[in-house]
Coordinates of C-alpha atoms in Angstrom, one line a residue:
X33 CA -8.2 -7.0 31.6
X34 CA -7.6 -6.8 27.9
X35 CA -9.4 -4.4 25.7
X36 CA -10.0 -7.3 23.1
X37 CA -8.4 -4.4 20.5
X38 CA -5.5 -6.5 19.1
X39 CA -3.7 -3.0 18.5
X40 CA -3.7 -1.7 22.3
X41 CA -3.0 -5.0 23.9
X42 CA -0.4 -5.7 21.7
X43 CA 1.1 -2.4 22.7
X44 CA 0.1 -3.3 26.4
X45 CA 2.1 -5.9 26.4
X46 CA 5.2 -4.4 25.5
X47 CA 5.0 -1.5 27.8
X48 CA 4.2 -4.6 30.6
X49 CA 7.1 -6.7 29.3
X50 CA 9.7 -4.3 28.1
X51 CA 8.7 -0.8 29.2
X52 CA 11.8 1.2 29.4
X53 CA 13.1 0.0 25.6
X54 CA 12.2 2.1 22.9
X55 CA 9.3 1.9 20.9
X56 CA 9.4 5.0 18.7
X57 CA 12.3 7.5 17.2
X58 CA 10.8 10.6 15.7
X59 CA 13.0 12.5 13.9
X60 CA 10.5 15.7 13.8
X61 CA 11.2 16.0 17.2
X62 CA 14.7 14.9 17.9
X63 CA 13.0 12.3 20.4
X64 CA 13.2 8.8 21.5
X65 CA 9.8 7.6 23.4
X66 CA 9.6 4.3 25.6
X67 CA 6.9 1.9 25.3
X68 CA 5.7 2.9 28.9
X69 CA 5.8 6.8 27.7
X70 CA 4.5 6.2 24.3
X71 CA 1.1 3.9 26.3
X72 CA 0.9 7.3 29.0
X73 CA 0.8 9.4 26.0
X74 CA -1.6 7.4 24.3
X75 CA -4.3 7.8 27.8
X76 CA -3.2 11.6 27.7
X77 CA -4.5 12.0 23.9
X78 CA -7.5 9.5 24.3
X79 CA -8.8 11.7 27.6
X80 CA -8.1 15.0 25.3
X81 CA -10.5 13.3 22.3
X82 CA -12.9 12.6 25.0
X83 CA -12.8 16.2 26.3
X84 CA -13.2 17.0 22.4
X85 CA -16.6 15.1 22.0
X86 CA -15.0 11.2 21.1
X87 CA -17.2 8.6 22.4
X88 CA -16.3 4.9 22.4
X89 CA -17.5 3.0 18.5
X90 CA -17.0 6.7 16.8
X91 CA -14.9 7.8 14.0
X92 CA -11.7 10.4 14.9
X93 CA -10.4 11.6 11.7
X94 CA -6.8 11.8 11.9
X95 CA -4.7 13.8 9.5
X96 CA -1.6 14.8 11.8
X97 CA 1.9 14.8 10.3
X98 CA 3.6 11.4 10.4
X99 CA 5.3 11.6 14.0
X100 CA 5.2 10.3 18.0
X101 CA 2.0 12.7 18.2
X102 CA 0.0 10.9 15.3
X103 CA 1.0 7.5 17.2
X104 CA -0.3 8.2 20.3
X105 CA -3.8 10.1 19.1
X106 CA -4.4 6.4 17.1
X107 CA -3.6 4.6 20.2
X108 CA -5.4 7.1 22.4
X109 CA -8.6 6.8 20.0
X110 CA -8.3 3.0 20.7
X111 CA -7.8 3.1 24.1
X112 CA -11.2 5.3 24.6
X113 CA -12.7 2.4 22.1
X114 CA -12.9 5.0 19.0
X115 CA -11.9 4.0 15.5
X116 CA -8.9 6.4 14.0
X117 CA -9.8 6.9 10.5
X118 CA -7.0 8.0 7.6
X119 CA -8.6 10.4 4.9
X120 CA -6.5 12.1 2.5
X121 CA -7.6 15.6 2.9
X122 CA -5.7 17.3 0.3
X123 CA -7.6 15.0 -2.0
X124 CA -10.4 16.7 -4.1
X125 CA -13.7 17.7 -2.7
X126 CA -15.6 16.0 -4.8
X127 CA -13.9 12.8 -3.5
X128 CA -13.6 14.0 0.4
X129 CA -17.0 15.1 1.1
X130 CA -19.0 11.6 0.5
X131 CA -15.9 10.4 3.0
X132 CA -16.6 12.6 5.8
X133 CA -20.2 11.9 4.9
X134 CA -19.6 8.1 5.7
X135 CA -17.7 8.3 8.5
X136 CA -20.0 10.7 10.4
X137 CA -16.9 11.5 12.6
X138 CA -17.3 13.8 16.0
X139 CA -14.0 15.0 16.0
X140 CA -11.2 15.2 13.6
X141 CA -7.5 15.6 15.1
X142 CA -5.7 17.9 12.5
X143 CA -2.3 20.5 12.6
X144 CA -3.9 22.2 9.1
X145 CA -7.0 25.1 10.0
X146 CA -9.7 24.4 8.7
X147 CA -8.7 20.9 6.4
X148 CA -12.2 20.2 5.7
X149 CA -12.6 23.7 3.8
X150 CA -16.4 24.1 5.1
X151 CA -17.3 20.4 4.0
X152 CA -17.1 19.0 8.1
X153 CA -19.2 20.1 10.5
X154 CA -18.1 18.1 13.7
X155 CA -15.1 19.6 16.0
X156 CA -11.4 20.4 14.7
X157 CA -8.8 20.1 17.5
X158 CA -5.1 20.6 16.8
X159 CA -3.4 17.6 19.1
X160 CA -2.4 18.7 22.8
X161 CA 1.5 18.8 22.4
X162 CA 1.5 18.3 26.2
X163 CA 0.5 14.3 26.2
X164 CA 4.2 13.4 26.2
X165 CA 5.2 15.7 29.5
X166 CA 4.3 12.9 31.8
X167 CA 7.4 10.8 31.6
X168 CA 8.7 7.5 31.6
X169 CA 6.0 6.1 34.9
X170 CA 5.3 2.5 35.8
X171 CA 2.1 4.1 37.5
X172 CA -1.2 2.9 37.5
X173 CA -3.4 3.1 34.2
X174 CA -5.6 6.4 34.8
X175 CA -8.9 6.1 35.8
X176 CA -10.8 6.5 32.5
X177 CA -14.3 8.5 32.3
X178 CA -15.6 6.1 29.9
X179 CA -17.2 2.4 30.1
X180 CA -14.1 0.6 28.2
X181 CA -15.5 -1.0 25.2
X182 CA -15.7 -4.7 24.7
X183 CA -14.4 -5.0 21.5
X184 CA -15.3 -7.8 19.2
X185 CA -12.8 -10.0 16.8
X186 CA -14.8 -8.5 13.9
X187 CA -15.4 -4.8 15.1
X188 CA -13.6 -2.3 13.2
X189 CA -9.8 -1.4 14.6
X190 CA -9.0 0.8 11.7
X191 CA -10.4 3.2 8.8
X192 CA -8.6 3.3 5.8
X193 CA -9.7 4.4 2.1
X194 CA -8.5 3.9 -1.0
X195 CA -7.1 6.0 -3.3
X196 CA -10.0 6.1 -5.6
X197 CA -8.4 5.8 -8.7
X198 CA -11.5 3.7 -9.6
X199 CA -13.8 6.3 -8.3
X200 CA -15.2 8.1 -4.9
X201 CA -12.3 6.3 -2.2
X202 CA -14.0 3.4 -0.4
X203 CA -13.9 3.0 3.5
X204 CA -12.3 -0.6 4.4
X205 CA -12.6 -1.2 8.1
X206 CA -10.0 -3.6 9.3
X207 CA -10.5 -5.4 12.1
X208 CA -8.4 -7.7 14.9
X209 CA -9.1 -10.6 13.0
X210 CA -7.2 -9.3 9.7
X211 CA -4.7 -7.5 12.0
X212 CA -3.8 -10.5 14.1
X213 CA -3.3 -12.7 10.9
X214 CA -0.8 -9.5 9.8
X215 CA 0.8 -9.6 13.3
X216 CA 1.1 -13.6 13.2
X217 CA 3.1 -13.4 10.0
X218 CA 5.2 -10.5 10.9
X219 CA 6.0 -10.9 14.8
X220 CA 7.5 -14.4 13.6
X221 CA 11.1 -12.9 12.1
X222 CA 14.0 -11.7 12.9
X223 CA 13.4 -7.9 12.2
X224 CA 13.8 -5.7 15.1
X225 CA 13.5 -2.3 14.0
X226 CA 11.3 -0.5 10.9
X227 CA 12.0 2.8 8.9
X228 CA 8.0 3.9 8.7
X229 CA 6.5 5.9 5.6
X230 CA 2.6 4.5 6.7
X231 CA 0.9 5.4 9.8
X232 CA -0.9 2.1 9.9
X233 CA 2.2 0.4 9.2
X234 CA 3.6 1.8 12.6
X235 CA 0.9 1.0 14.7
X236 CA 1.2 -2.7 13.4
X237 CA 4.9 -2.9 14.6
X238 CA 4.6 -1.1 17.5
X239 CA 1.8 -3.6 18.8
X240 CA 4.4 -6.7 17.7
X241 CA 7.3 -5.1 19.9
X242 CA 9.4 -3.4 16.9
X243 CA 10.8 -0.1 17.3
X244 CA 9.2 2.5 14.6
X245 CA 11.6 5.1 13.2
X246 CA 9.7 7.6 12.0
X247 CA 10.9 10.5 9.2
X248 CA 11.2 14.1 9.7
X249 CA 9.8 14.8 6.2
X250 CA 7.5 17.5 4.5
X251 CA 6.1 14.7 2.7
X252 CA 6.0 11.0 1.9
X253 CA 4.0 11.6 -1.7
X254 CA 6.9 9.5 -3.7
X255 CA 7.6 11.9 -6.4
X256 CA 8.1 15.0 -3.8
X257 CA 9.8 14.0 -0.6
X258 CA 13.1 15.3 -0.1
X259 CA 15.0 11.8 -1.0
X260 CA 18.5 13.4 0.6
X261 CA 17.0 14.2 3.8
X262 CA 15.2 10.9 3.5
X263 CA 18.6 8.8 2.6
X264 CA 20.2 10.3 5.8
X265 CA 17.9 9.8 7.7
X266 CA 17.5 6.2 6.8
X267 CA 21.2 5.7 6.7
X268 CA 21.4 7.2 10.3
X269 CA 18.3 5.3 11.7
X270 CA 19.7 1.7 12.2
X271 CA 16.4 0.3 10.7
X272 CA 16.5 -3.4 9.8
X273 CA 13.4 -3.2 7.6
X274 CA 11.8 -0.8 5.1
X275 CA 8.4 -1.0 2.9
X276 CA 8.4 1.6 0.5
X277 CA 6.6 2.4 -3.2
X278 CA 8.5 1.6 -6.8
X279 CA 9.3 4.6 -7.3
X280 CA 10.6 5.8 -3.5
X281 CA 13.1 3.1 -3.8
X282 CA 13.6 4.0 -7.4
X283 CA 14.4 7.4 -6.5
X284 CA 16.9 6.3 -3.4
X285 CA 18.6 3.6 -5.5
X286 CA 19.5 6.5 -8.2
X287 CA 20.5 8.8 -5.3
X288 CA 22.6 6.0 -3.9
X289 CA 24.3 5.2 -7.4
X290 CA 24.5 8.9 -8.2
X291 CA 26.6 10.3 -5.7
X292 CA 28.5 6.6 -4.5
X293 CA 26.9 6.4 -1.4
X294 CA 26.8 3.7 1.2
X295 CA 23.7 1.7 1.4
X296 CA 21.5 1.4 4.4
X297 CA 22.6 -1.0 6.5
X298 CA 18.6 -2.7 6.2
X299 CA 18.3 -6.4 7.1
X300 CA 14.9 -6.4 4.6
X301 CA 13.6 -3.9 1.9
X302 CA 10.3 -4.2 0.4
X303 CA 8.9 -2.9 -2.8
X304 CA 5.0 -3.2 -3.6
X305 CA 3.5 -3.0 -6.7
X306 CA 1.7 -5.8 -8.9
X307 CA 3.5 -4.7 -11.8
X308 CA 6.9 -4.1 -10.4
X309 CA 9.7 -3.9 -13.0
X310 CA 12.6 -6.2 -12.8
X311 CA 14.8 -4.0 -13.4
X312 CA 14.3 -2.1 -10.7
X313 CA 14.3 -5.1 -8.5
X314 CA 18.4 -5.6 -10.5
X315 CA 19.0 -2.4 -8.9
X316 CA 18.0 -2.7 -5.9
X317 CA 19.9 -5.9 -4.8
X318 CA 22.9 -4.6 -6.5
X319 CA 22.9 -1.5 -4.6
X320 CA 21.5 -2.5 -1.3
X321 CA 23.7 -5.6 -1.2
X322 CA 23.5 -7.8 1.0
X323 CA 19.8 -6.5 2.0
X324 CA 17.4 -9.1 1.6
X325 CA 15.2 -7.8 -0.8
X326 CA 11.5 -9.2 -1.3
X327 CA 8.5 -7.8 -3.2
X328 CA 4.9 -9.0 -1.4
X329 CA 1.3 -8.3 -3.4
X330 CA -1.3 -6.9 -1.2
X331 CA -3.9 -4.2 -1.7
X332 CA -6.1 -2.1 0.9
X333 CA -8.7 -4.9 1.2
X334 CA -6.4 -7.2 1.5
X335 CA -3.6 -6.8 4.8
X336 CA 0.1 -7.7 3.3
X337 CA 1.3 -10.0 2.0
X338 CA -1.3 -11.9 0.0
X339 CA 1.9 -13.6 -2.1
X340 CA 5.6 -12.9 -1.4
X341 CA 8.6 -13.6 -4.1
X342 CA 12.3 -12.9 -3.5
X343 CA 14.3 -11.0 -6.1
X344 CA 16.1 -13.8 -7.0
X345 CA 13.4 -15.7 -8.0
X346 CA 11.8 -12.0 -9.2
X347 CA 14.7 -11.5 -11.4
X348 CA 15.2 -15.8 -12.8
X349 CA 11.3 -15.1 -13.1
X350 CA 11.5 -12.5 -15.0
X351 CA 14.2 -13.5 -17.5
X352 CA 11.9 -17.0 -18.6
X353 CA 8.3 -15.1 -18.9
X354 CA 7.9 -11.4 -18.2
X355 CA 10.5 -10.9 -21.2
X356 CA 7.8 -13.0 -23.5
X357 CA 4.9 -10.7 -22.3
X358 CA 3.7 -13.4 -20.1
X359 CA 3.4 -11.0 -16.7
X360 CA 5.1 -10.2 -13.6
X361 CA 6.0 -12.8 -10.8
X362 CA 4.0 -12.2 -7.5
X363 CA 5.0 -15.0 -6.0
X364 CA 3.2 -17.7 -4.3
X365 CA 0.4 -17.2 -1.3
X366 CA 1.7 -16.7 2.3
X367 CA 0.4 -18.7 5.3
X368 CA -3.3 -18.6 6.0
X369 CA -4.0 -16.9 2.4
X370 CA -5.6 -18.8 -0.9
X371 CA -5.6 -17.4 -4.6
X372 CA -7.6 -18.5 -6.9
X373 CA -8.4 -17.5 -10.5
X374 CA -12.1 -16.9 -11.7
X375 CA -13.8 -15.0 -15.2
X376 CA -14.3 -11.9 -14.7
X377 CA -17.8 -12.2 -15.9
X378 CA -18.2 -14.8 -12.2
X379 CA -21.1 -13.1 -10.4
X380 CA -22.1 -13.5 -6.9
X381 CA -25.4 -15.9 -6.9
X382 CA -24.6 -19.5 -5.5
X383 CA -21.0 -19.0 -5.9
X384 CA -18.7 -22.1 -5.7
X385 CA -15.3 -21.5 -6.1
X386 CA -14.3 -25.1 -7.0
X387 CA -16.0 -24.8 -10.0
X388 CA -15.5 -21.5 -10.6
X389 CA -11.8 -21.5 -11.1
X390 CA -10.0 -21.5 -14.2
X391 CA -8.0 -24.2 -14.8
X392 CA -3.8 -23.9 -14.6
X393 CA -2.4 -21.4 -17.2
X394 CA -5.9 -19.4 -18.1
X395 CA -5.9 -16.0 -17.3
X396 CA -8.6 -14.0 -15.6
X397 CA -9.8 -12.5 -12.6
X398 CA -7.5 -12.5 -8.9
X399 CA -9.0 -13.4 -6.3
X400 CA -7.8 -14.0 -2.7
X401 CA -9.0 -15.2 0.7
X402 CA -7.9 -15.9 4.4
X403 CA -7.8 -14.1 7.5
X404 CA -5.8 -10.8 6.0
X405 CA -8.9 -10.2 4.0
X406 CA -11.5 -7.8 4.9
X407 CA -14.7 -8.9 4.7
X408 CA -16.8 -5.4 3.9
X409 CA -16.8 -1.6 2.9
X410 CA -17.8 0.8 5.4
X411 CA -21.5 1.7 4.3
X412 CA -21.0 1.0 0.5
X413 CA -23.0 -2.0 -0.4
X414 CA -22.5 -1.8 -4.1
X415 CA -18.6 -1.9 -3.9
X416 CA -19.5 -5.2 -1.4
X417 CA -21.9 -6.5 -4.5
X418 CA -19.0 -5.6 -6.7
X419 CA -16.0 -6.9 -4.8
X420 CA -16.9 -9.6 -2.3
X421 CA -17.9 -13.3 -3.3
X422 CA -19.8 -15.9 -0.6
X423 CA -18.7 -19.6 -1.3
X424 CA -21.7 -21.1 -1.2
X425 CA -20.2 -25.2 0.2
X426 CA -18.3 -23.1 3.0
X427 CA -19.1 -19.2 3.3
X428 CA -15.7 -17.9 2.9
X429 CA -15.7 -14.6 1.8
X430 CA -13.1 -14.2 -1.1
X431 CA -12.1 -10.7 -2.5
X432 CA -11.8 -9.9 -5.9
X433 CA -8.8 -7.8 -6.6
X434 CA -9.5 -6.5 -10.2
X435 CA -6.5 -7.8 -11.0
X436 CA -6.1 -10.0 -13.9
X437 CA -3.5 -13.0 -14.0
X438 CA -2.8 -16.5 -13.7
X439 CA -1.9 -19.4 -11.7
X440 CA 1.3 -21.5 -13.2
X441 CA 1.6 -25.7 -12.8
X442 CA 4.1 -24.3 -10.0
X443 CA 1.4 -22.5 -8.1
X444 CA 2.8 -19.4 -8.6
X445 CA 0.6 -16.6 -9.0
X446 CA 1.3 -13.7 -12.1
X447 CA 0.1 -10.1 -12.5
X448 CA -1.1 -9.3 -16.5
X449 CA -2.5 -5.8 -16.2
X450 CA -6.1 -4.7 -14.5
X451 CA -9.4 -5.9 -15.5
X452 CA -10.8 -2.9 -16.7
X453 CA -7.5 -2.6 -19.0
X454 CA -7.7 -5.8 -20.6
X455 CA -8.0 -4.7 -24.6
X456 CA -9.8 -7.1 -27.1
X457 CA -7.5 -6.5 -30.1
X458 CA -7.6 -8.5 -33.7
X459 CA -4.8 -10.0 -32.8
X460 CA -5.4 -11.3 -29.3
X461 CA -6.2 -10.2 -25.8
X462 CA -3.6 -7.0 -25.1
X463 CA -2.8 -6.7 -21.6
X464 CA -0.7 -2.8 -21.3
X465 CA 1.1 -4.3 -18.1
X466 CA 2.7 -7.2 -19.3
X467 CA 3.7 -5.1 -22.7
X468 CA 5.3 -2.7 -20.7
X469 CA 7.2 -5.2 -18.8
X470 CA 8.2 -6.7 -21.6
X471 CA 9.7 -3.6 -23.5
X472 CA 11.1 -1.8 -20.3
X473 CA 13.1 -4.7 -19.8
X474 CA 14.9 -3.7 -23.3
X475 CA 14.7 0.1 -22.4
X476 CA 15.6 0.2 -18.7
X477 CA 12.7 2.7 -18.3
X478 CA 11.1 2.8 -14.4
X479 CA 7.5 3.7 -15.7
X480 CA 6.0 3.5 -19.4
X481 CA 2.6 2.9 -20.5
X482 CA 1.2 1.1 -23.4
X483 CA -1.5 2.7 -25.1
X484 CA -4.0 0.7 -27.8
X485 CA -5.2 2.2 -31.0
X486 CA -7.7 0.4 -32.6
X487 CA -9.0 2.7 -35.4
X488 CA -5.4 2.8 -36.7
X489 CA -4.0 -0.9 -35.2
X490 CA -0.9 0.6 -33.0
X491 CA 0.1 -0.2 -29.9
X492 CA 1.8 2.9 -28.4
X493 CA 5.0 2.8 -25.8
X494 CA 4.7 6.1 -23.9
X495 CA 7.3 7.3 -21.8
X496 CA 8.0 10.4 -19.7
X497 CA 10.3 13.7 -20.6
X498 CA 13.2 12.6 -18.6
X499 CA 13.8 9.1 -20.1
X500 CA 16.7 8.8 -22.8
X501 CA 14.8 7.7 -26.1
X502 CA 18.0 6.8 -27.6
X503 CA 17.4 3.4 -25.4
X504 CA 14.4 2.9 -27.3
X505 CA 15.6 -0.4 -29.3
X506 CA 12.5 -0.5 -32.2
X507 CA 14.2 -3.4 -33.7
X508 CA 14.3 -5.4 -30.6
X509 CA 11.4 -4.8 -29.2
X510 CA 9.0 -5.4 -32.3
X511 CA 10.8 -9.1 -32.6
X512 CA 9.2 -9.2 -29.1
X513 CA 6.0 -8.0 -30.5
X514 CA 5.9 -10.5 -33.2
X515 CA 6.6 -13.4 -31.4
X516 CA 3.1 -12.3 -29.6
X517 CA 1.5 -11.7 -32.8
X518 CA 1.1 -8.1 -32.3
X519 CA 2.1 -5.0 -33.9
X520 CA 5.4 -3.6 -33.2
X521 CA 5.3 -0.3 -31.0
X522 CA 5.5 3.2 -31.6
X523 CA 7.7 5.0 -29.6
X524 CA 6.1 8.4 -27.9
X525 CA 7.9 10.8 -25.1
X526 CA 5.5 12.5 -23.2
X527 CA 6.8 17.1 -22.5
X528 CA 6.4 16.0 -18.7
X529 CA 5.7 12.9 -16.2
X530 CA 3.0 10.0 -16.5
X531 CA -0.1 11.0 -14.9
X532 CA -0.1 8.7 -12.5
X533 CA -2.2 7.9 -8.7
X534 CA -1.7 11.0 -6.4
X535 CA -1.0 9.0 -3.7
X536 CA 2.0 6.6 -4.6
X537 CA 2.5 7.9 -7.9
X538 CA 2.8 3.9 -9.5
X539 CA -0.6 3.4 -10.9
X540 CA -0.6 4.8 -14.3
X541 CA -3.8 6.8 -15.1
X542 CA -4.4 5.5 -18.2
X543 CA -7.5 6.9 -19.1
X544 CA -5.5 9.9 -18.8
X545 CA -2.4 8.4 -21.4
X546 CA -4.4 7.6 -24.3
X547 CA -6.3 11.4 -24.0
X548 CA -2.6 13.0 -24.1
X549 CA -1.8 10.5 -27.0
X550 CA -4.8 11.1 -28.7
X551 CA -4.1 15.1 -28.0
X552 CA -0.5 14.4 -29.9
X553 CA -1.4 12.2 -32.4
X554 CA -4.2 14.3 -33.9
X555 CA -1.7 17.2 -34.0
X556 CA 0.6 15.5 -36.1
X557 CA 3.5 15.2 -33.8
X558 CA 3.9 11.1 -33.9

């Protein structure tokens, strides 16, 4: 009988159809685990959670380190018919206490004492490291104390929250019906095997038949992991596919070209980011040759890949527009999604998305829709006010990203900056991501950030301590301005990094930029 959780049967199916192959490599743990081990495991950790207080439709917060162990509690929670939930618990408190709050969880599954620092008041249970001792078995599924669950299409499979760079991190529940659309696009290639950074990222493959190699690292926070430990390991893996942040690959790319390394032997690398620069996309073919590299827009409420482009077409893209300001390529949508462009002024009363979207070429809001996108927020009906729009002719639910762009006569979709950083200038509409596009493609520079002043009319490029200001090319890169109409840059090197997001270190905090520009102009030191 299948559980209806498109998750555990998709597992199910593999350890009925392939049970002695392998499903997951941990390098923690110097192990390889079956898809018949990896499914006993999974009953062994959800009868422990129900020992623990877990009931079927409750939260289990799960914070383990990325290994075999955090596989099989997700599964396990799924298999007793609880929802895993991933909270960042390193996070601040003021951010992690309305989480915990809104998930109302019984029991939270955590190696770190104490991770809630007084703000949790359900149980704390370090995992039983035992679930694996039962072997590879073709026995019997074990009689389960609970009623299994009849899961709905729309009931919630899995917790995530965003990074809340925008404020307190919202809970988006996905459920089977934006997983199956994920697993549709995905289980129909030729990639075997995956190199995982993302815990949810894992379970997806896993459930489609692809073995998950999983890193022995102290961390997967971009700008901290140990990138020789994770080249080797990597190298050593036999992955055919790998999603990683900008600046992970970044930082592996350099390592690669630093010491004249051999690249991975990957079949497909994947970069996210809306405003990914080309030249990092140069690099990364060049050294990863002959990995097929692709770049696919997506965001927490809505299940990759919204749009997909190549880095051929990236890079050609790049060369005609992004280099005139005119944005970064994200590619056209993927099977079963629709983009559309709307104002962002479009509210939510009888709208029509026919007549709200802009025509060809005008820039404005992204939006997107399809089975990939989640409908809701877990108890937050002010970001669902905010973020979700009803068609009125046909009720399709379509999710605004926040991110501003436009369509072109080729249907392709481009990124311009975020909403909220759109700048109403003299001269014109600024948008900081497409500037910094622009002049990093003269520089070479991985990360910069444009900063507007309007008492004093200058646009600011602002770029970290350990980027060469020598490559700064003032002469080229005003012609650039000028051909926009806009004021040619001043150059200004941070003493340390761009404050960027905590958790992939790519989204620049730019609230945080024009305070430390502020800080240096006022002291005299531009």
């Amino acid at each position: 009988m299948p559980y209806g959780n498109v998750l555990v049967d998709g597992l199910r199916a593999q350890r009925d159809n392939r049970p002695e192959h392998t499903a997951v490599t941990d390098f923690r743990t110097s192990t390889q685990r079956s898809f018949s081990n990896l499914w006993l495991a999974a009953e062994s950790a959800a009868m422990h959670l129900y020992r623990s207080g877990a009931r079927p439709g409750q939260h289990v917060v799960m914070t383990l380190p990325l290994g075999s162990e955090l596989i099989a509690y997700c599964y396990g929670a799924a298999i007793l018919g609880a929802v895993p939930a991933f909270v960042d618990p390193n996070q601040p408190l003021e951010s992690l206490a309305p989480c915990l709050a809104d998930l109302d969880a019984a029991v939270w599954v955590s190696s770190i004492p104490d991770p809630a620092r007084g703000l949790y008041r359900g149980s704390i249970w370090p995992p039983d490291h035992t679930i694996f001792d039962a072997g590879d078995s073709d026995s019997t599924s074990k009689k389960q104390p609970w009623e299994q669950r009849a899961w709905s299409v729309n009931d919630t499979v899995l917790m995530l929250y965003t990074s809340g760079t925008t404020g307190i991190p919202k809970g988006v529940p996905w459920t089977s019906r934006e997983l199956s659309s994920q697993m549709r696009y995905y289980g129909d290639n030729d990639i075997r095997s995956e190199f995982c950074l993302f815990p949810h990222l894992a379970l997806v493959s896993l459930a489609i038949g692809r073995r998950v190699v999983l890193p022995d690292l102290s961390t997967a926070q971009p700008a901290h992991l140990d990138i020789d430990a994770f080249y080797r390991q990597l190298a050593g893996s036999g992955s055919d596919y790998l999603f990683a942040s900008p600046l992970v690959w970044h930082r592996l790319v350099t390592h690669i070209q630093r010491h004249s390394l051999p690249a991975p032997k990957l079949r497909r690398a994947a970069t996210a980011g809306s405003a990914i620069g080309v030249r990092l996309i140069e690099r990364m073919r060049a050294a990863l040759d002959p990995t097929d590299v692709v770049v696919p827009y997506a965001s927490t409420e809505a299940l990759m890949p919204i749009t997909v482009v190549g880095a051929d077409e990236h890079i050609y893209l790049s060369q005609l527009k992004t280099w005139n300001g005119k944005g970064t390529p994200l590619g056209r949508p993927t099977e079963e999604m629709q983009v559309r462009i709307i104002s962002p002024s479009s509210k939510g009363a009888n709208f029509d998305v026919t007549t709200a979207s802009l025509d060809t070429g005008v820039a404005g809001e992204i939006i997107v829709a399809g089975p990939r996108v989640v409908r809701t927020y877990h108890r937050r009906d002010d970001a669902v006010a905010a973020s979700k729009l009803r068609d009125s002719p046909t009720g399709e639910i379509w999710h605004r990203t926040g991110d501003h762009g436009y369509i072109d006569d080729s249907g392709l979709v481009w990124y311009l900056c975020r909403n909220r950083d759109v700048v109403d200038s003299p001269h014109g509409p600024i948008y900081p991501d497409a500037l910094e596009q622009m002049w990093n493609m003269v520089t070479g520079f991985a990360l910069s950030a444009v900063v507007y002043d309007a008492d004093a009319d200058r646009l600011f490029y602002v770029f970290p301590h350990d980027e060469d200001p020598s490559a700064v090319d003032i002469g080229t890169m005003s012609i650039l301005a000028q051909r926009l109409h806009f004021p040619g840059p001043t150059p200004l090197q941070l003493p340390g990094a761009l404050p960027t997001d905590p958790r992939h270190n790519s989204k620049i905090d730019r609230d945080a930029v024009t305070r430390l520009v502020r800080q240096i102009t006022a002291s005299g030191c531009s």
